[in-house]
Tab-separated table of C-alpha atoms and ligand atoms in Angstrom:
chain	number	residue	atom	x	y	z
A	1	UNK	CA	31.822	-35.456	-28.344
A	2	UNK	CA	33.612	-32.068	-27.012
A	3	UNK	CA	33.471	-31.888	-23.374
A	4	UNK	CA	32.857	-27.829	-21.934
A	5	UNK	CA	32.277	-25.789	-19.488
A	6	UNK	CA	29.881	-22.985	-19.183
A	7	UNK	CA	27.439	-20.176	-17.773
A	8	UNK	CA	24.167	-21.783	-18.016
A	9	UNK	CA	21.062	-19.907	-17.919
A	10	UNK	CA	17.207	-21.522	-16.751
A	11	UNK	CA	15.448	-18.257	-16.509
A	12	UNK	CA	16.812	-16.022	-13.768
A	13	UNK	CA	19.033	-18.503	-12.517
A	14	UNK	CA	22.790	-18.858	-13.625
A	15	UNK	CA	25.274	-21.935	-12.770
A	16	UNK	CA	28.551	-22.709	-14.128
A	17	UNK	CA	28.040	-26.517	-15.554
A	18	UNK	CA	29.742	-28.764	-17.977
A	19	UNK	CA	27.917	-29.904	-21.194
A	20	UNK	CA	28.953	-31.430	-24.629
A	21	UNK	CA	29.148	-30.247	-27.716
A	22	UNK	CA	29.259	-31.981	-31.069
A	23	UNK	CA	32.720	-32.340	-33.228
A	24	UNK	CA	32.705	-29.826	-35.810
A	25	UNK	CA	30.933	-30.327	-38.783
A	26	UNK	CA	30.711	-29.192	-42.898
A	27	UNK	CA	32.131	-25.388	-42.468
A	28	UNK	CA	32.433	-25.386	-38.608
A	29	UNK	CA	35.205	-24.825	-36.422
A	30	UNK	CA	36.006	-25.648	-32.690
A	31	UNK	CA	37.245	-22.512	-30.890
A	32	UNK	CA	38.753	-22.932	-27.280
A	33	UNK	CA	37.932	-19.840	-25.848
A	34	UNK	CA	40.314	-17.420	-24.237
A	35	UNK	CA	37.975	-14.586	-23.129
A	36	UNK	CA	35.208	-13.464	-22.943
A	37	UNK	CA	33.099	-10.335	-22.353
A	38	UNK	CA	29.849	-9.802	-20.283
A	39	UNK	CA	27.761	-7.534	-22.423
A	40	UNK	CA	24.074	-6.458	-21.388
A	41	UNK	CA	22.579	-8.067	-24.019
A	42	UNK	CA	23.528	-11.517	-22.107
A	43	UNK	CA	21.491	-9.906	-18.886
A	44	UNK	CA	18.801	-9.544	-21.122
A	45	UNK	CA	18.432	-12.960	-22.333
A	46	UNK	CA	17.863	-13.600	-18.283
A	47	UNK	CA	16.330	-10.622	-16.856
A	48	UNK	CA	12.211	-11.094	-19.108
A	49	UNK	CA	14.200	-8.125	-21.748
A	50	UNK	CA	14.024	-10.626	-24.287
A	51	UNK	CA	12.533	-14.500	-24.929
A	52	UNK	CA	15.464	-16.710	-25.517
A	53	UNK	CA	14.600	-21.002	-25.256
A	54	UNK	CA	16.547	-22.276	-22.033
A	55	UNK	CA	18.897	-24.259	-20.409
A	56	UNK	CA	21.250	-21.782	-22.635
A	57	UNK	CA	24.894	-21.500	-22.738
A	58	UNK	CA	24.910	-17.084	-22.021
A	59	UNK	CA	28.146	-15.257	-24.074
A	60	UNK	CA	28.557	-13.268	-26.978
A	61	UNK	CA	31.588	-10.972	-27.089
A	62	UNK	CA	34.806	-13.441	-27.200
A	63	UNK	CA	37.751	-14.619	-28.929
A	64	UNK	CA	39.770	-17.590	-28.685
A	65	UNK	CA	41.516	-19.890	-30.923
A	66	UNK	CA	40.734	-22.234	-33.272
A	67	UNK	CA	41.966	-25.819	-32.350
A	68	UNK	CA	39.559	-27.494	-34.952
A	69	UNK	CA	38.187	-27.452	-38.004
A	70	UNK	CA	35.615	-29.385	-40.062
A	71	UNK	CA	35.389	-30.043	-43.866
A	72	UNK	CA	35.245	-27.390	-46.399
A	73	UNK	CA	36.354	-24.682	-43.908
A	74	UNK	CA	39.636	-22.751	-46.206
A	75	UNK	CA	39.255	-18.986	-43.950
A	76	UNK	CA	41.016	-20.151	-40.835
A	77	UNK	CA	43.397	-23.474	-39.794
A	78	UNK	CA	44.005	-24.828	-35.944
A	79	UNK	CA	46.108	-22.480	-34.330
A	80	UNK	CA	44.157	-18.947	-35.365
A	81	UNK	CA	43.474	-16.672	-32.811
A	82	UNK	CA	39.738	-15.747	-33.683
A	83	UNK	CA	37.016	-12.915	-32.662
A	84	UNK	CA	33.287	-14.440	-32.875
A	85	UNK	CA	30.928	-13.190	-34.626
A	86	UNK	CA	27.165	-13.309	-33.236
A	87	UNK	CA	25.552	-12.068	-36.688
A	88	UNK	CA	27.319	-13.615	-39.433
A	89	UNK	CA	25.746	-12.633	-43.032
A	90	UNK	CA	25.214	-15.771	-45.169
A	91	UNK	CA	26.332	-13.432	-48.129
A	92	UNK	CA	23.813	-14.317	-49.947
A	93	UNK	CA	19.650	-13.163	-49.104
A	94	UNK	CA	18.596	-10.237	-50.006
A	95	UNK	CA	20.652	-7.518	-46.828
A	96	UNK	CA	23.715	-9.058	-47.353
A	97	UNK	CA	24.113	-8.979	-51.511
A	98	UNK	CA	22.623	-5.268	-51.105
A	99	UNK	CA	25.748	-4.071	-48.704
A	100	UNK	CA	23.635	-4.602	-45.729
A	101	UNK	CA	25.233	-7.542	-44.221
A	102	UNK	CA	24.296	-6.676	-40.382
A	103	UNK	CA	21.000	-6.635	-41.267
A	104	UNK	CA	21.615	-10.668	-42.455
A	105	UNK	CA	17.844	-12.760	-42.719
A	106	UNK	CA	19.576	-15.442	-41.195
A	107	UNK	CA	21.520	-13.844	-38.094
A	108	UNK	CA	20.689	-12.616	-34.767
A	109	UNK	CA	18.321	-14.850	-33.627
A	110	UNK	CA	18.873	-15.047	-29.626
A	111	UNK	CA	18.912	-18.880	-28.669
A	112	UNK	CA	20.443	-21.206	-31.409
A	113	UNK	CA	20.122	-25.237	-30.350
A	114	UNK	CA	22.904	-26.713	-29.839
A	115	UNK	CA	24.570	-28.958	-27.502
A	116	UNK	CA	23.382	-31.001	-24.544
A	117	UNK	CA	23.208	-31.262	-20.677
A	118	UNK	CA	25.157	-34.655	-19.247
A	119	UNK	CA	21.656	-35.892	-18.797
A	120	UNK	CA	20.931	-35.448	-22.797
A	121	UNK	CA	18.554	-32.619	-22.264
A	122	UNK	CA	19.178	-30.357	-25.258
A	123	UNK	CA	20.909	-26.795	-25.202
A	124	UNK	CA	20.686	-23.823	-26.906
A	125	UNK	CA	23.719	-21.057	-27.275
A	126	UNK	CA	23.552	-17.482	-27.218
A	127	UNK	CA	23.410	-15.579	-30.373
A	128	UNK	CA	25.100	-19.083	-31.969
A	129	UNK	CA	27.657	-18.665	-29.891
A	130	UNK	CA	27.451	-19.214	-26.375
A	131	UNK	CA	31.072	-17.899	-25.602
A	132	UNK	CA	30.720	-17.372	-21.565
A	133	UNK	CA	32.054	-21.329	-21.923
A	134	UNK	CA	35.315	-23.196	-22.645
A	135	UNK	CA	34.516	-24.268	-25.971
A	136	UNK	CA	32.124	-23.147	-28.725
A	137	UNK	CA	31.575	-24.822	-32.150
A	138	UNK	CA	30.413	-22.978	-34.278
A	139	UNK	CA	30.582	-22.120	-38.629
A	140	UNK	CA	33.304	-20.826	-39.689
A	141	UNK	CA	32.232	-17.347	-41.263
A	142	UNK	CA	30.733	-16.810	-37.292
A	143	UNK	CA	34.753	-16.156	-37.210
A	144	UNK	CA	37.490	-13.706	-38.350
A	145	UNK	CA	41.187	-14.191	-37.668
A	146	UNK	CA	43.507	-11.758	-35.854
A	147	UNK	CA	46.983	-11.265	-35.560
A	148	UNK	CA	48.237	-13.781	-32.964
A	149	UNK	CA	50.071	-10.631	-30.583
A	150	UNK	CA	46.305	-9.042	-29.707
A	151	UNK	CA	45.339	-9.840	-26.110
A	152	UNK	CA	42.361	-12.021	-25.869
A	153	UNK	CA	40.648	-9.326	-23.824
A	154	UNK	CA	41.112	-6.989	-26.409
A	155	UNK	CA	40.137	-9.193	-29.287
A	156	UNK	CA	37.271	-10.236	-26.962
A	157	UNK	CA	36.168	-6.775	-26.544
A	158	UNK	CA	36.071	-5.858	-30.457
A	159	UNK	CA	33.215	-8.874	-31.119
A	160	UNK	CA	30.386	-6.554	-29.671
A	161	UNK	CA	31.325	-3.375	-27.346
A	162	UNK	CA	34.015	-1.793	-29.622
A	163	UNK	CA	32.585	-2.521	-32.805
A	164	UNK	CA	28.833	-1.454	-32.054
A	165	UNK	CA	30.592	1.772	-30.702
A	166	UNK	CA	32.744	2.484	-33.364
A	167	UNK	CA	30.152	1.841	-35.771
A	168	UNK	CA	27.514	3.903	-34.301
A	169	UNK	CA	29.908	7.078	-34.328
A	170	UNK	CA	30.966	6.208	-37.791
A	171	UNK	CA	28.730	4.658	-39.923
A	172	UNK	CA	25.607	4.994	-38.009
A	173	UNK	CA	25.839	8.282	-37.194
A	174	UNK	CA	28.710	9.647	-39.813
A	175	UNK	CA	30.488	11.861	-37.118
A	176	UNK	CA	32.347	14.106	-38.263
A	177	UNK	CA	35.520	16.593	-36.350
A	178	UNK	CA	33.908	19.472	-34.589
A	179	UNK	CA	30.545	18.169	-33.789
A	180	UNK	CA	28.870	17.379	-30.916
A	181	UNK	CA	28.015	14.122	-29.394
A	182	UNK	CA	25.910	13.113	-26.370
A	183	UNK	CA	26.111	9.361	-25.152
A	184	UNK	CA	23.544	8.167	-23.018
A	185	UNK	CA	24.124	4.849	-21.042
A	186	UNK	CA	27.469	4.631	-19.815
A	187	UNK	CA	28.601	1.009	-19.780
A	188	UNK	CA	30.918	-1.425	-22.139
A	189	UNK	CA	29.520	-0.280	-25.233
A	190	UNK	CA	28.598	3.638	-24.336
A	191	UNK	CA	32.226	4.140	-23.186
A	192	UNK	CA	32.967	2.451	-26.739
A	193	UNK	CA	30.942	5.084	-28.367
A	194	UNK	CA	32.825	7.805	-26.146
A	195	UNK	CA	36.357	6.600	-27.502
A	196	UNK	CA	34.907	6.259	-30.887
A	197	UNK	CA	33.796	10.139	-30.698
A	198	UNK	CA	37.120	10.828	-29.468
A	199	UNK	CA	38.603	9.472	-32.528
A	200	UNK	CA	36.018	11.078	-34.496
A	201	UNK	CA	37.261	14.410	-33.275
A	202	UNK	CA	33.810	15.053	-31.977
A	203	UNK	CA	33.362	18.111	-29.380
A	204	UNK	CA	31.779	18.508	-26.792
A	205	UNK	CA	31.606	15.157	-25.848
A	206	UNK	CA	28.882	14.901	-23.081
A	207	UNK	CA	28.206	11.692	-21.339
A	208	UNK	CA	24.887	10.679	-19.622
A	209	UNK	CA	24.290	8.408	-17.041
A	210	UNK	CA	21.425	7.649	-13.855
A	211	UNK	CA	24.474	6.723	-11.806
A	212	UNK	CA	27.278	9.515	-10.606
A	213	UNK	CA	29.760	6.959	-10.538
A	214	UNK	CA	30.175	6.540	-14.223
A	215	UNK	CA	31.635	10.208	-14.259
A	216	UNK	CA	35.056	8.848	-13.890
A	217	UNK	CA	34.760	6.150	-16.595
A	218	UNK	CA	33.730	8.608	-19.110
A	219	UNK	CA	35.927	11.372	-18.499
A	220	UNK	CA	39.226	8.240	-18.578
A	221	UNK	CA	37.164	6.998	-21.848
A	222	UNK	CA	37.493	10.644	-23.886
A	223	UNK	CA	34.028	12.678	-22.569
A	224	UNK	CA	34.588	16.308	-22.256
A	225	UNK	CA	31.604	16.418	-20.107
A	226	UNK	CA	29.360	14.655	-17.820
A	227	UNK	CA	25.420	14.743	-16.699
A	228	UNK	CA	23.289	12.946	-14.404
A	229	UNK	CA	20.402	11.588	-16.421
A	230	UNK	CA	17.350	12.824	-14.859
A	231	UNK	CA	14.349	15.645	-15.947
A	232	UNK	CA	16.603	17.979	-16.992
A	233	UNK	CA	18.924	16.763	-19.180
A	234	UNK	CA	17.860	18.183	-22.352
A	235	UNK	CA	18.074	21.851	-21.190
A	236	UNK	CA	21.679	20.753	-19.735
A	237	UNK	CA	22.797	18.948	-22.725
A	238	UNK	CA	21.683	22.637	-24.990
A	239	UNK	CA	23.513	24.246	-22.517
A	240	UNK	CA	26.691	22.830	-23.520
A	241	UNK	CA	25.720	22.789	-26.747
A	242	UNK	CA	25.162	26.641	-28.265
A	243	UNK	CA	21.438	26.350	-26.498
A	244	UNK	CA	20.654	24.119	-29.645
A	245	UNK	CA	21.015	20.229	-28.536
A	246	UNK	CA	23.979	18.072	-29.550
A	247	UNK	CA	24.266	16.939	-33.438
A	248	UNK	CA	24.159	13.482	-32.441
A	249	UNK	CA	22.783	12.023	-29.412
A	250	UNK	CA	23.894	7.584	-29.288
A	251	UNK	CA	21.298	5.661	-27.239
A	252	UNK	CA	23.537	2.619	-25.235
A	253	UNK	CA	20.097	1.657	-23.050
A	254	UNK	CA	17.466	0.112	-24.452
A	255	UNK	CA	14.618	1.508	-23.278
A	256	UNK	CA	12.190	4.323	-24.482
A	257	UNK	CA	12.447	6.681	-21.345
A	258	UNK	CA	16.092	7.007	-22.742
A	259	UNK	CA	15.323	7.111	-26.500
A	260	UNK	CA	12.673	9.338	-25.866
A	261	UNK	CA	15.572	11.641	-23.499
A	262	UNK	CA	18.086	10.732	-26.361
A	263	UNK	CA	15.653	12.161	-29.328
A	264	UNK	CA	15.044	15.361	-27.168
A	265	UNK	CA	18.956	15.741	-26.724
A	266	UNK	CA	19.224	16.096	-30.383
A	267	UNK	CA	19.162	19.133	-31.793
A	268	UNK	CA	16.769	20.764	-34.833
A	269	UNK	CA	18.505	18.823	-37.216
A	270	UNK	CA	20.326	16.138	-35.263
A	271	UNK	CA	20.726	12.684	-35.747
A	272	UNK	CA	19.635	10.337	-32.786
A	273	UNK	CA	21.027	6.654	-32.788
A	274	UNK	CA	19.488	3.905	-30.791
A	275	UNK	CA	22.438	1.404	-30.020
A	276	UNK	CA	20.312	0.157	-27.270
A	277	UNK	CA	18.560	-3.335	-27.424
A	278	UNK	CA	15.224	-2.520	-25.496
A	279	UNK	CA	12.182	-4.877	-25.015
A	280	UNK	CA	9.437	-6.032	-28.077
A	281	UNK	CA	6.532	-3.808	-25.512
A	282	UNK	CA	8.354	-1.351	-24.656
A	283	UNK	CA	7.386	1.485	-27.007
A	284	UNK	CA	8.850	4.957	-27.892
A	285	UNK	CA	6.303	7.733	-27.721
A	286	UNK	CA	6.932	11.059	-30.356
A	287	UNK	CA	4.894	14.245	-31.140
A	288	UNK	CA	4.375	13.885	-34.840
A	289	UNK	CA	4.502	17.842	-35.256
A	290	UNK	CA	8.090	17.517	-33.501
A	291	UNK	CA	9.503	14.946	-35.587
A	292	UNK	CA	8.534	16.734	-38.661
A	293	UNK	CA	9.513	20.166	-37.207
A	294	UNK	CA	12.424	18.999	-35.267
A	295	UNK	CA	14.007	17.778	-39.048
A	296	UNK	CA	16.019	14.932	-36.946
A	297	UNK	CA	16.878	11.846	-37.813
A	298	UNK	CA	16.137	8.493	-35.799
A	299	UNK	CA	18.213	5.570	-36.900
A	300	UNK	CA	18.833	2.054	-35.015
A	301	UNK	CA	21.955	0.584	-34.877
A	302	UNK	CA	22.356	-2.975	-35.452
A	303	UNK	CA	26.238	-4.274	-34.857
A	304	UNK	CA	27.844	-0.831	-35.476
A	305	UNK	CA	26.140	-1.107	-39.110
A	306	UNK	CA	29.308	-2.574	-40.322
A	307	UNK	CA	30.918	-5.557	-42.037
A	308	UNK	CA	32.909	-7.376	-39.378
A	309	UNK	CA	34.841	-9.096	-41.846
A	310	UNK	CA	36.169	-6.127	-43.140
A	311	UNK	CA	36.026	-3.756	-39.742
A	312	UNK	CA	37.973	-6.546	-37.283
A	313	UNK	CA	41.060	-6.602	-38.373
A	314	UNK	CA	40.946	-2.615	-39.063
A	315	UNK	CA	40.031	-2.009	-35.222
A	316	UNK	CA	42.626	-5.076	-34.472
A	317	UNK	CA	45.100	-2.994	-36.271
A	318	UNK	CA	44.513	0.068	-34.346
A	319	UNK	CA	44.606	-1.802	-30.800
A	320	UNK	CA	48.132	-2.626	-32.090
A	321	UNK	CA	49.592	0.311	-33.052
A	322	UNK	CA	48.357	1.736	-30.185
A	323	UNK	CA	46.018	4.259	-31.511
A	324	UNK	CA	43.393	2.321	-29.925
A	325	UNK	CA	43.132	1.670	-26.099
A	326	UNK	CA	40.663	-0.525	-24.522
A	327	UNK	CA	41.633	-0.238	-21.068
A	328	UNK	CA	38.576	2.004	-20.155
A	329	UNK	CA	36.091	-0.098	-21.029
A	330	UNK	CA	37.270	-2.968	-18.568
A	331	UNK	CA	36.569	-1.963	-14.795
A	332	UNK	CA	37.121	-6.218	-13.603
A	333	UNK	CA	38.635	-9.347	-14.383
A	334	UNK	CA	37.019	-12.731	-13.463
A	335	UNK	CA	36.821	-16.792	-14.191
A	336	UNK	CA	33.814	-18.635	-14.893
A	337	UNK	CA	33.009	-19.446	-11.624
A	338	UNK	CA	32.414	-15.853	-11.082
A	339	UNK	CA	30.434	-15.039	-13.763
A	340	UNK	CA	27.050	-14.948	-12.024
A	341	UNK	CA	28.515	-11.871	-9.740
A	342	UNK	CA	29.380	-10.433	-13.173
A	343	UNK	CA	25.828	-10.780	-13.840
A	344	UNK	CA	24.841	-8.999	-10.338
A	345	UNK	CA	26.982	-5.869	-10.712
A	346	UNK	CA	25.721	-4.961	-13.943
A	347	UNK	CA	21.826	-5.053	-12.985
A	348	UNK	CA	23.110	-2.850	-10.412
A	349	UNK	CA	24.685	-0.649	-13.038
A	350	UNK	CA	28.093	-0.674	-11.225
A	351	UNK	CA	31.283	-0.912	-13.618
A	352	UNK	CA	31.265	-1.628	-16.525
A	353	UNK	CA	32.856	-4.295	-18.879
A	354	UNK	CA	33.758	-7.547	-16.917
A	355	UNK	CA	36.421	-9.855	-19.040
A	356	UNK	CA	36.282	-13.490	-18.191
A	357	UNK	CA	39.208	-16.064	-18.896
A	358	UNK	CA	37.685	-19.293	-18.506
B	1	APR	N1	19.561	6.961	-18.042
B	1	APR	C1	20.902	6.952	-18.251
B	1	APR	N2	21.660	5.844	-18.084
B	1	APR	C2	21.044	4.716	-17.699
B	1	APR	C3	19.646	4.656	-17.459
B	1	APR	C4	18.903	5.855	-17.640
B	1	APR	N3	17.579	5.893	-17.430
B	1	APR	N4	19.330	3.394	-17.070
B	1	APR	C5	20.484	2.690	-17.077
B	1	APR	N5	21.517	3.488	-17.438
B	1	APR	C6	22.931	3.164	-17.559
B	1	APR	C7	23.443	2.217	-16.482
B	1	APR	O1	23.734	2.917	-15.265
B	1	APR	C8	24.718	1.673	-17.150
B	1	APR	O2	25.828	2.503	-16.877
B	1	APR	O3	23.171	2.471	-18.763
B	1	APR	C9	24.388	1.748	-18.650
B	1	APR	C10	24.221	0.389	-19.320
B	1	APR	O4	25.449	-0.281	-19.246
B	1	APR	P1	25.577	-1.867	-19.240
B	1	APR	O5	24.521	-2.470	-18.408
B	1	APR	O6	27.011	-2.179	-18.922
B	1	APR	O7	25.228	-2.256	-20.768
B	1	APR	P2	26.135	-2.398	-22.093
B	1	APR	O8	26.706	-3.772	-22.130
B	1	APR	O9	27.021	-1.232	-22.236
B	1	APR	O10	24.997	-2.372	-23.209
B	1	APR	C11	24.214	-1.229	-23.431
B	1	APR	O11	23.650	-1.805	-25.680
B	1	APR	O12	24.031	-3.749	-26.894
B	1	APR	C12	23.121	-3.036	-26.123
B	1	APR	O13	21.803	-4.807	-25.134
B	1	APR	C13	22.767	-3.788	-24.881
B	1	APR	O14	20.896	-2.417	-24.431
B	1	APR	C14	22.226	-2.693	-24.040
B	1	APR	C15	23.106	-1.511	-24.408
B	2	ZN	ZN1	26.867	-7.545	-26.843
């Protein structure tokens, strides 16, 4: 048995507690963690958002390295520095052998058992991962090696925020130099999107957020612009925009007020993409004259609608030459043990990416 450490969730309630984990088995791997991000989808496997079984190891966005590995695993060897993977395609139902392999049958499921409590009461990971934790184990294609000289934080960072953002500029949405993007939602993985739209040469770049604080985040992260989200944001956004609404408007919520403000951002023709993970009830109201008039498009985005095999080390390769910067997305640093306050300042919507070394 593999003795860890990690953020445990009952419900609302978070403590940092050790648990076991069993050896790696047929095409698994044992990764010692070496950071790890706190990403809103891990509030919303606490805060009622979504229904995840509990006690569960919380943690998604990390990277580590790989100090075990079981039979019949030939991709990685002890020693690889690793980013996890939280959707891995099993390359073979129906998605991922018709070039859809984020939209895998067998991935994403929130709570994944595995694991137990001292006691022997049985635990279930996040995502399959439960990375917020000293140790995972988990298969190996839930894995992709980087070079050995990219910061943990940084390789952390690529697993969910920088990915999803990157992909929602480019392959969700298709930007392309000259047009304009709004972002809506302004933490880890919005500010993502912003750099992403930087890259993409988009302009104006308008970023969106409830709280005025985020101003400074966005501006550091690439926006050209920034708005206070409230009633009036879709005559401000066509204000900066030739009076006709932004060609793509990138939802980083979840919820259908801001889908809703994120479809009317968009203009005649626009393409509106919902990077947000909102709640099963909470539903999106349209006009059906609009969205036939309005000729947008509405598109979710499901893990930057990308390979991650194939995107990883491309982004890992950019953090390294330097053409890719990260630093704006981090606003703290913390251990384990403060995890939980982690937790705290992002219901609050202060900050934005914490990086935990456990
Ligand atoms: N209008 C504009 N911004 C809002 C609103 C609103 N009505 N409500 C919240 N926000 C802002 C918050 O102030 C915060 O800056 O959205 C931002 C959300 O940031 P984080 O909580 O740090 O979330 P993040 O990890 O970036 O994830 C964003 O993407 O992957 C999904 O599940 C994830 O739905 C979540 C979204
Ligand atoms: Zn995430």
């Amino acid at each position: 048995m593999i003795a860890a450490r990690g953020l445990i969730a009952r419900g609302a309630e978070l403590t940092v507690e050790e648990f076991h984990l069993d050896p790696p088995g047929d095409g698994e791997i044992e990764v010692e963690i070496g950071a790890a991000g706190v990403c809103h989808s891990d509030l919303s496997m606490v805060n009622g958002t979504l229904a995840p079984s509990f006690p569960l190891v919380l943690g998604h966005e990390a990277a580590g390295t790989v100090v075990a590995v079981g039979a019949d695993v030939d991709r990685m060897r002890a020693g690889d520095r690793v980013v996890l993977n939280w959707a891995p395609p099993c390359r073979a139902c129906w998605h991922c052998t018709h070039g859809e392999p984020w939209l895998c049958e067998t991935a994403g499921a929130p709570s994944t058992p595995r694991g137990a409590l001292p006691d022997g009461t049985p635990l279930h990971v996040t995502l399959g991962l439960g990375a917020l934790a000293t140790r995972v184990v988990i298969p190996a294609r839930a894995a992709v090696p980087v070079p050995g000289e990219l910061s943990f934080a940084d390789a952390a960072l690529l697993g969910c925020a920088v990915l999803t953002g990157f992909g929602a500029i480019r392959n969700t949405a298709g930007v392309r130099s000259g047009e304009s993007v709004a972002v809506i939602g302004l933490g880890g993985v919005g500010l993502s999107v912003v750099g992403a739209a930087r890259a993409a040469g988009a302009r104006p770049i308008v970023a969106v957020d409830v709280s005025p604080e985020k101003e400074k985040l966005a501006l550091a992260a690439g926006a050209t612009d920034f708005l206070v989200s409230d009633g009036t944001l879709s005559r401000a956004l066509r204000g900066l925009t030739g009076g006709r609404g932004a060609d793509v408007v990138v939802e980083c919520v979840g919820r259908a007020a801001t889908i809703r403000a994120a479809y009317r951002g968009a203009r005649r023709g626009g393409r509106v993409v919902v990077v947000g993970m909102g709640a099963r009830s909470d539903i999106v109201e349209l006009s059906a004259l609009e969205l036939f008039h309005s000729g947008r498009t509405l598109r979710g985005c499901v893990y930057g609608t990308a390979d991650f095999d194939v995107e990883i080390p491309r982004l890992a390769a950019a953090v390294l030459d330097g053409s890719l910067d990260l630093r704006p997305l981090v606003t703290h640093h913390a251990t384990l043990d403060d995890a939980p306050a982690a937790f705290a300042r992002m219901s609050r919507g202060e900050g934005a990416r914490t990086v935990i070394t456990p």
